[in-house]
CSV table of C-alpha atoms and ligand atoms in Angstrom, one decimal:
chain,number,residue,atom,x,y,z
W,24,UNK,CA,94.1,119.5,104.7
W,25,UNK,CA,92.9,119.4,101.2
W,26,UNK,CA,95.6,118.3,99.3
W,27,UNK,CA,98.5,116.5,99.2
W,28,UNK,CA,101.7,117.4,101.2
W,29,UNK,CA,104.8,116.0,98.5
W,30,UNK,CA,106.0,113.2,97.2
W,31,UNK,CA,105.8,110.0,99.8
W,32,UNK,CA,107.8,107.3,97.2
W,33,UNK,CA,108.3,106.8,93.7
W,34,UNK,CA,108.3,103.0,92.5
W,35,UNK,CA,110.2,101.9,89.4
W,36,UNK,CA,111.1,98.9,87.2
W,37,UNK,CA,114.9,97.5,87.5
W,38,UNK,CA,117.2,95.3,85.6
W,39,UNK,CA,119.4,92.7,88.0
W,40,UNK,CA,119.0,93.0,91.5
W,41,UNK,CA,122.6,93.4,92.4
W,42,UNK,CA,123.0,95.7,89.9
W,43,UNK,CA,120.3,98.3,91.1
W,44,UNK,CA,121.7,97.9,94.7
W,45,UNK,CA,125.0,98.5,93.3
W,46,UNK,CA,124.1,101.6,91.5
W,47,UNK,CA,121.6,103.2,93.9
W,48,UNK,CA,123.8,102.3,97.6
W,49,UNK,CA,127.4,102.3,95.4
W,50,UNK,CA,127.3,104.9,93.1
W,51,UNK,CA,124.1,107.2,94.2
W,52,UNK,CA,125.2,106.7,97.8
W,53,UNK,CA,121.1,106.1,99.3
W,54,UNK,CA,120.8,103.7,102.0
W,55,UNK,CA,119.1,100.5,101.5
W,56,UNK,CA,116.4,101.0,104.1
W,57,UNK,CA,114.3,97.9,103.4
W,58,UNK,CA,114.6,94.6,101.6
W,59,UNK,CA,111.2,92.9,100.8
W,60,UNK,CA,109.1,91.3,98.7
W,61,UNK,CA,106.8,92.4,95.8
W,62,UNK,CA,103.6,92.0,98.0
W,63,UNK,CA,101.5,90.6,94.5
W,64,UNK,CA,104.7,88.6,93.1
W,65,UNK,CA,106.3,87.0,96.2
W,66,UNK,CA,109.4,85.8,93.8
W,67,UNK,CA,110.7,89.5,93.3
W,68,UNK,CA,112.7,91.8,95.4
W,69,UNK,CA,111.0,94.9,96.5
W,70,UNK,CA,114.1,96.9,97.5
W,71,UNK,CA,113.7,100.5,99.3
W,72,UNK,CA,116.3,103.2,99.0
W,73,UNK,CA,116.3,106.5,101.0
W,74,UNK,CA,118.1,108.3,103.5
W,75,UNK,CA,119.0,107.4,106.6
W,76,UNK,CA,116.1,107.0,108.5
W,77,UNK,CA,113.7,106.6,105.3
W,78,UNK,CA,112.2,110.1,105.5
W,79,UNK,CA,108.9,110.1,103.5
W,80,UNK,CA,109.9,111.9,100.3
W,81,UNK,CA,113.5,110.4,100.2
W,82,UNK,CA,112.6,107.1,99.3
W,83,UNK,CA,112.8,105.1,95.8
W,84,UNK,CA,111.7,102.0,95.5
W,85,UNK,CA,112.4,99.1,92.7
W,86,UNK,CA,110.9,96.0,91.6
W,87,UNK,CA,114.2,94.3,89.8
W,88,UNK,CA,112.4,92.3,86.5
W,89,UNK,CA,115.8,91.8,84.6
W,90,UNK,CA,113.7,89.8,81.6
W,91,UNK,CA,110.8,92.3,81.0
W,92,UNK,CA,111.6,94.0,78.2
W,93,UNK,CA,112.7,97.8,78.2
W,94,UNK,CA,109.6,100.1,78.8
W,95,UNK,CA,108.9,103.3,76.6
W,96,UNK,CA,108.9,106.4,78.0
W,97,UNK,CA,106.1,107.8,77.0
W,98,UNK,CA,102.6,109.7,77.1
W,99,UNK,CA,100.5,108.2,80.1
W,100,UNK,CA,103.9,106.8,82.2
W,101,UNK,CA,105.6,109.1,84.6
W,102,UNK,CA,108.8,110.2,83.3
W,103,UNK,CA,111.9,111.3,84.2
W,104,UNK,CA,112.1,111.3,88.1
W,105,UNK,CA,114.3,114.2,89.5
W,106,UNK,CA,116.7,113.7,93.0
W,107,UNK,CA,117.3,117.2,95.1
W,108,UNK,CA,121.3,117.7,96.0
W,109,UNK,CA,122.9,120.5,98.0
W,110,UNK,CA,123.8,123.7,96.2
W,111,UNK,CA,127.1,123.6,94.2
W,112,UNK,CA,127.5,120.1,94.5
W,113,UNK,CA,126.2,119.4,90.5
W,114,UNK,CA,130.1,119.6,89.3
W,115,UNK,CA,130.9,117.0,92.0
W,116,UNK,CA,128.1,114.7,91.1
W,117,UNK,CA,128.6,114.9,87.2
W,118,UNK,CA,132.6,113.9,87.5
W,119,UNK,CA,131.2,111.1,90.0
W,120,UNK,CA,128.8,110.1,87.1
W,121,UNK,CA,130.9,110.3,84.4
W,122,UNK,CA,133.7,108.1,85.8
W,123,UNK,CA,131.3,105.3,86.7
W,124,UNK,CA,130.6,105.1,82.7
W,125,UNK,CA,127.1,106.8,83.0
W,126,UNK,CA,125.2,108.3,80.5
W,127,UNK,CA,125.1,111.7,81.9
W,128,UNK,CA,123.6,114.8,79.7
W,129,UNK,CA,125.1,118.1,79.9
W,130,UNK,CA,124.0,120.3,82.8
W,131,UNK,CA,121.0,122.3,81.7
W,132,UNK,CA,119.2,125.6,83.9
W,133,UNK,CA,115.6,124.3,84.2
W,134,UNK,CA,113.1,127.2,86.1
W,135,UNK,CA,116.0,128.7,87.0
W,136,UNK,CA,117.8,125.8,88.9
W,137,UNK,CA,121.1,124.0,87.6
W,138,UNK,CA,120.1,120.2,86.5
W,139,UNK,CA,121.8,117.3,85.3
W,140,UNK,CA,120.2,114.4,83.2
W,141,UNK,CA,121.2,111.1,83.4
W,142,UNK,CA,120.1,107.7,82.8
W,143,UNK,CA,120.9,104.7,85.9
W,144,UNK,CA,122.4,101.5,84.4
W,145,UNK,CA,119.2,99.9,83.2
W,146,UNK,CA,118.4,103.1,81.7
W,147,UNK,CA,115.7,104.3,83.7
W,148,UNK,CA,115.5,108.5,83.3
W,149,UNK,CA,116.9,110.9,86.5
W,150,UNK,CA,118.0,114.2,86.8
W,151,UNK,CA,120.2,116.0,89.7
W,152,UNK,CA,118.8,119.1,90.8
W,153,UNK,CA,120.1,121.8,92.6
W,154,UNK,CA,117.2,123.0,94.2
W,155,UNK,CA,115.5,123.9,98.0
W,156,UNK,CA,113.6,121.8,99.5
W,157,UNK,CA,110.0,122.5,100.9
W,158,UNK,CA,109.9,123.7,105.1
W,159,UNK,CA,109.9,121.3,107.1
W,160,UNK,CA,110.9,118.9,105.0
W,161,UNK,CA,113.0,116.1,106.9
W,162,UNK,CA,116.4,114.2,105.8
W,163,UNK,CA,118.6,112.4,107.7
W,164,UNK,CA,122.7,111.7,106.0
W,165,UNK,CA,123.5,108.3,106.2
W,166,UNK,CA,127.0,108.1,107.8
W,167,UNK,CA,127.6,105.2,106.4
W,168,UNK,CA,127.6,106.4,102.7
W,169,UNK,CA,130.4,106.5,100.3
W,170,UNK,CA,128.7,110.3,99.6
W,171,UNK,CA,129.9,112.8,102.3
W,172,UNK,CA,127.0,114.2,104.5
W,173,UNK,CA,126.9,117.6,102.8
W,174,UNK,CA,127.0,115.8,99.1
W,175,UNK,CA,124.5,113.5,99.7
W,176,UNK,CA,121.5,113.1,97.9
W,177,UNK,CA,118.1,114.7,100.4
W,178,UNK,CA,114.8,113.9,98.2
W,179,UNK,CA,113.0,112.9,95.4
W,180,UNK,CA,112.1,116.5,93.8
W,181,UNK,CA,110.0,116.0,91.1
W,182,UNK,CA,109.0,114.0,88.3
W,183,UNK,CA,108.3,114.5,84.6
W,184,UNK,CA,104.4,112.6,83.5
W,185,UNK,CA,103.7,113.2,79.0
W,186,UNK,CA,100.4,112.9,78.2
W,187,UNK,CA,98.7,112.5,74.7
W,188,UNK,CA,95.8,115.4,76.6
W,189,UNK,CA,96.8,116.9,79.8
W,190,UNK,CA,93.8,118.8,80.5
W,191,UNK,CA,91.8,115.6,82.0
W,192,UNK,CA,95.2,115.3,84.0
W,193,UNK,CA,95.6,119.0,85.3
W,194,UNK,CA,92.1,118.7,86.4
W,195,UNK,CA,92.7,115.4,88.3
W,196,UNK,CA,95.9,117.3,90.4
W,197,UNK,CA,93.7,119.9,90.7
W,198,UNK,CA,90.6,118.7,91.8
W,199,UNK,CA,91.8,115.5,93.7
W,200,UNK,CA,95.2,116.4,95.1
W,201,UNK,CA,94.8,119.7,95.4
W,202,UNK,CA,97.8,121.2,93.6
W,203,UNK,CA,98.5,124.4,91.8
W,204,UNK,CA,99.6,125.4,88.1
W,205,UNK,CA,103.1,127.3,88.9
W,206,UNK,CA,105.1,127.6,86.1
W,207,UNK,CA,105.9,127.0,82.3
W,208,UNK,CA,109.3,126.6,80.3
W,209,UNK,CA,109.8,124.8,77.2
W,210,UNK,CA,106.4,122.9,77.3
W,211,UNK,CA,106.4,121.7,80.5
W,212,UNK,CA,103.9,123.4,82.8
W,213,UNK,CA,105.1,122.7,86.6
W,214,UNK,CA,102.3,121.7,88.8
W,215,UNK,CA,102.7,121.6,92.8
W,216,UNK,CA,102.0,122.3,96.2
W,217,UNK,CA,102.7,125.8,97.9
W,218,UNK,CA,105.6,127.3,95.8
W,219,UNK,CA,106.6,124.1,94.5
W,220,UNK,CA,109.8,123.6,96.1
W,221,UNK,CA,111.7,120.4,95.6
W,222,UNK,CA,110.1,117.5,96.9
W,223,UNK,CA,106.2,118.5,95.6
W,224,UNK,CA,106.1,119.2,92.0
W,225,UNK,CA,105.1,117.1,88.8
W,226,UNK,CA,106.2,118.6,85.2
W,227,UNK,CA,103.5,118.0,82.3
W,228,UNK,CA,103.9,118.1,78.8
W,229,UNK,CA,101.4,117.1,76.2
W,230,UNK,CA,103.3,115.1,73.4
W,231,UNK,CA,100.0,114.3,70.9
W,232,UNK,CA,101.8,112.6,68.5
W,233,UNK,CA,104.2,110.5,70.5
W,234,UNK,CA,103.6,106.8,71.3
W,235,UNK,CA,102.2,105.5,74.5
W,236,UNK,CA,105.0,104.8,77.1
W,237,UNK,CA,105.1,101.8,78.5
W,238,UNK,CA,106.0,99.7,81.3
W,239,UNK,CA,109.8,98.1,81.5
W,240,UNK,CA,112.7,97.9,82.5
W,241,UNK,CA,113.7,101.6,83.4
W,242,UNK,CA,110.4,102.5,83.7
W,243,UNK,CA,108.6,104.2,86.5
W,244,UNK,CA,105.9,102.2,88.3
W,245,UNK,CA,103.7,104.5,90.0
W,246,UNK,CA,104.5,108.0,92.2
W,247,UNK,CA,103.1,108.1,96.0
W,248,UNK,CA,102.1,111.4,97.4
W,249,UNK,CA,101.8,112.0,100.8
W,250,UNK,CA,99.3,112.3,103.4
W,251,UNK,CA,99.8,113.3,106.9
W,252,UNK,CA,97.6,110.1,108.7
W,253,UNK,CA,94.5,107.7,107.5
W,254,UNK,CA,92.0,110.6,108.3
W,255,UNK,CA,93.6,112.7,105.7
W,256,UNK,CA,94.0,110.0,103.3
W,257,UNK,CA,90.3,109.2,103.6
W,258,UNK,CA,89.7,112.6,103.3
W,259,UNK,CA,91.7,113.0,99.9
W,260,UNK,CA,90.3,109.2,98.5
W,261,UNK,CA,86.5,111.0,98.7
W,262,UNK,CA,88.1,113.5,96.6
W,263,UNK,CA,89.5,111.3,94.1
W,264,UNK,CA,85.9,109.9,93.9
W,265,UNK,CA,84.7,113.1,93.1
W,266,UNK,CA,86.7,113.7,90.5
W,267,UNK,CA,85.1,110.5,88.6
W,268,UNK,CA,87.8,107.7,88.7
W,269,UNK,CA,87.8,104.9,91.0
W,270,UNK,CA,90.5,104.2,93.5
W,271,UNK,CA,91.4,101.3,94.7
W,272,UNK,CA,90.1,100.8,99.1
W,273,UNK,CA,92.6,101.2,101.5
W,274,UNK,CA,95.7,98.6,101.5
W,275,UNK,CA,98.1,98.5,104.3
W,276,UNK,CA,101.1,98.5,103.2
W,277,UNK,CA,102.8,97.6,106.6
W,278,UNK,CA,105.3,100.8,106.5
W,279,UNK,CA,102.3,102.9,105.5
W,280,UNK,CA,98.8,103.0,104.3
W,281,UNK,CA,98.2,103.5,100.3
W,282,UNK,CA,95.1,104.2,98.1
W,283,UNK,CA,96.3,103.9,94.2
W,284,UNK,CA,94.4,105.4,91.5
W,285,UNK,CA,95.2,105.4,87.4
W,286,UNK,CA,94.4,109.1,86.6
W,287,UNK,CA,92.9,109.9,83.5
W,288,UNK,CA,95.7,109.8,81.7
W,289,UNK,CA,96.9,106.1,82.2
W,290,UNK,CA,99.9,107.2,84.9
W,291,UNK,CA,99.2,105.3,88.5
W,292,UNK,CA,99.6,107.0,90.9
W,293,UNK,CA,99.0,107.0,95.0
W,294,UNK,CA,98.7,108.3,98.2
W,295,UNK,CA,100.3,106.9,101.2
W,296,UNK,CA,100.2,108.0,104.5
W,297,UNK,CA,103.7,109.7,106.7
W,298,UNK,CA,103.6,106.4,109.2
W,299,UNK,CA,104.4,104.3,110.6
W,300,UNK,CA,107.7,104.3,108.5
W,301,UNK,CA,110.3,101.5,108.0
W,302,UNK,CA,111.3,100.9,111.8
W,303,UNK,CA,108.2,99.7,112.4
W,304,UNK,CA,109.3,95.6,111.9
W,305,UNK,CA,113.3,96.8,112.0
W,306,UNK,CA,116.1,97.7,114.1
W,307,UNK,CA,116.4,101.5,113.0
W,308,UNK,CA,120.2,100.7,113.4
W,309,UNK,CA,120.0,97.9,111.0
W,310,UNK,CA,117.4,99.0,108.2
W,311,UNK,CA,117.7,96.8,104.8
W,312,UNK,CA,120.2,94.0,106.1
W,313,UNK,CA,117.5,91.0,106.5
W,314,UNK,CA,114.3,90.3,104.2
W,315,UNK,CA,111.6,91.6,106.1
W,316,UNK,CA,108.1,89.8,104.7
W,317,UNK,CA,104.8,90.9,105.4
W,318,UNK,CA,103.5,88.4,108.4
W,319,UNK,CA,100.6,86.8,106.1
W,320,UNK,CA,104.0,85.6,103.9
W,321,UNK,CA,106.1,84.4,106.9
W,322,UNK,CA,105.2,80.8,106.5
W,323,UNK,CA,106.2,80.8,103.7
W,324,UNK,CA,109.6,82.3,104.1
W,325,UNK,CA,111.9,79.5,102.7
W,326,UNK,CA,110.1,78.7,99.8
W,327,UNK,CA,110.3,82.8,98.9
W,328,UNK,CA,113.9,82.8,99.9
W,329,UNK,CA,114.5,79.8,97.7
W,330,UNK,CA,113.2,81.6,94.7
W,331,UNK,CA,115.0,85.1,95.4
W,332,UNK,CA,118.2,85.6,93.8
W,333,UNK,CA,120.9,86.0,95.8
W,334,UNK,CA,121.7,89.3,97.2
W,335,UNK,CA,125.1,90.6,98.6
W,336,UNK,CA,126.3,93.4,99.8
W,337,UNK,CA,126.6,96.3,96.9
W,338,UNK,CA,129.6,96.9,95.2
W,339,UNK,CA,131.4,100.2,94.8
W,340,UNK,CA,129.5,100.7,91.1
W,341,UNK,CA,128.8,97.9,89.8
W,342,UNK,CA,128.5,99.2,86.2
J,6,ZN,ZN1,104.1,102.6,96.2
């Protein structure tokens, strides 16, 4: 394999715990597949949304900071991130929107495929897309939903990265993660694997004058791409070092294995490998419903749990 299969997870910036939880399991209808710690700040919540069995490519993840101040969207920060839902379901999803007291946009054709721009309650950027996913792609409905099976939403789908100079960019998903220039409307040029189906495609745009984006509340952190196993990973992090920037070794990540690397850009991205996945430390039956910690934290568990703010079950909104 030479490049990159899709999109593994996409990592963000939140507001209040409770009120991410709320939104995402609530309102959004995503399971709650894993609730951890941020692995380099022990007193924050690392909470995992996805589909039932968190499928690589359904999962978003957040680290709630409710007192960092709003990020920027912005040249050299991923954008927008787009979420796949069944065909004809875009008039269900914007009346659900809508009467949560969303911002929602109007729906909008974008390469052909009925969308609908919204912002989540700490104002972080998303867009419903009706739009097929890649073969052999995997998702699991969560029966437990407040979405109906055939409503629900299946995967992350894309995401939208500005950049002051996207030609150091193009050549870095080119080069390194072996993607493909597919497409162009209204200054975005679509990037992707095979036809770019949902699920693995990026959307550039070069925005020269605009200020950098930056980190925040609402903000994306990084976006993970998959890799099938470590020997493909290793395979694609000698690429990465041949296209001149320097990722960072191998981290295991307990759930999977993840290089990160800052592409030229600024945007961080990285690439994780397909296993083990999230029942590796968790009843399958009961993803998300204890704090899981990585072991080197475990002695340490009451302290951490001390510190956390308290985290019930979501509400039905919560905005
Ligand atoms: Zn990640």
């Amino acid at each position: 394999m030479s490049s990159v299969t899709g999109i593994h997870h996409i990592t963000a910036i939140s507001g209040d715990a409770q009120e991410n939880l709320n939104f995402y399991v609530g309102v959004l209808g995503l399971r709650l597949v894993k609730k951890s710690i941020n692995q380099d700040a022990p007193d924050t919540y690392h909470l995992f949304f996805a589909d039932a069995e968190g499928h690589p490519g359904t999962d978003i993840t957040f680290f709630p900071w409710p007192g960092m101040p709003a990020g920027r969207l912005g040249p050299g920060v991923w954008g927008e991130v787009q979420l796949s839902i069944p065909e004809g379901t875009l008039d269900f999803w914007q009346a659900r929107l809508t009467h949560h007291g969303l911002s929602v946009g109007e729906p909008e054709l974008r390469f052909g495929e009925p969308t609908l721009p919204f912002a989540d309650p700490h104002g972080m950027r998303l867009a419903l897309v009706e739009a097929p996913l890649y073969e052999g792609f995997r998702f699991t409905p969560w029966e437990d939903s407040p979405i109906e099976a055939d409503k629900q939403i299946r995967a992350l789908a894309g995401v939208r990265l500005p950049e002051h100079n996207s030609t150091p960019t193009r050549n870095f998903l080119e080069g390194a993660l072996g993607m493909q220039r597919l497409a162009e409307e209204a200054g975005w040029t679509r990037y992707g694997i095979g036809g770019g189906e949902a699920g693995r495609r990026v959307d550039l745009r070069d925005e020269q004058e605009a200020p950098s984006g930056r980190w925040g509340v609402g903000s994306v952190h990084h976006v993970a791409w998959r890799v099938n196993d470590e020997a493909h990973q290793s395979e694609l992090r000698a690429k990465i070092v041949g296209e001149g920037v320097s990722p960072t070794p191998v981290i295991d990540r307990f759930w999977f294995k993840s290089v990160y690397v800052r592409e030229p850009g600024g945007a961080l991205f990285e690439v994780a490998t397909d296993g083990p996945g999230f029942a590796v430390d968790e009843d399958p039956a009961h993803l998300g419903e204890t704090l899981v910690l990585p072991p080197s934290f475990e002695v340490q568990r009451a302290q951490i749990e001390a510190l956390l703010p308290p985290l019930g079950p979501p509400g039905n909104g919560g905005v």
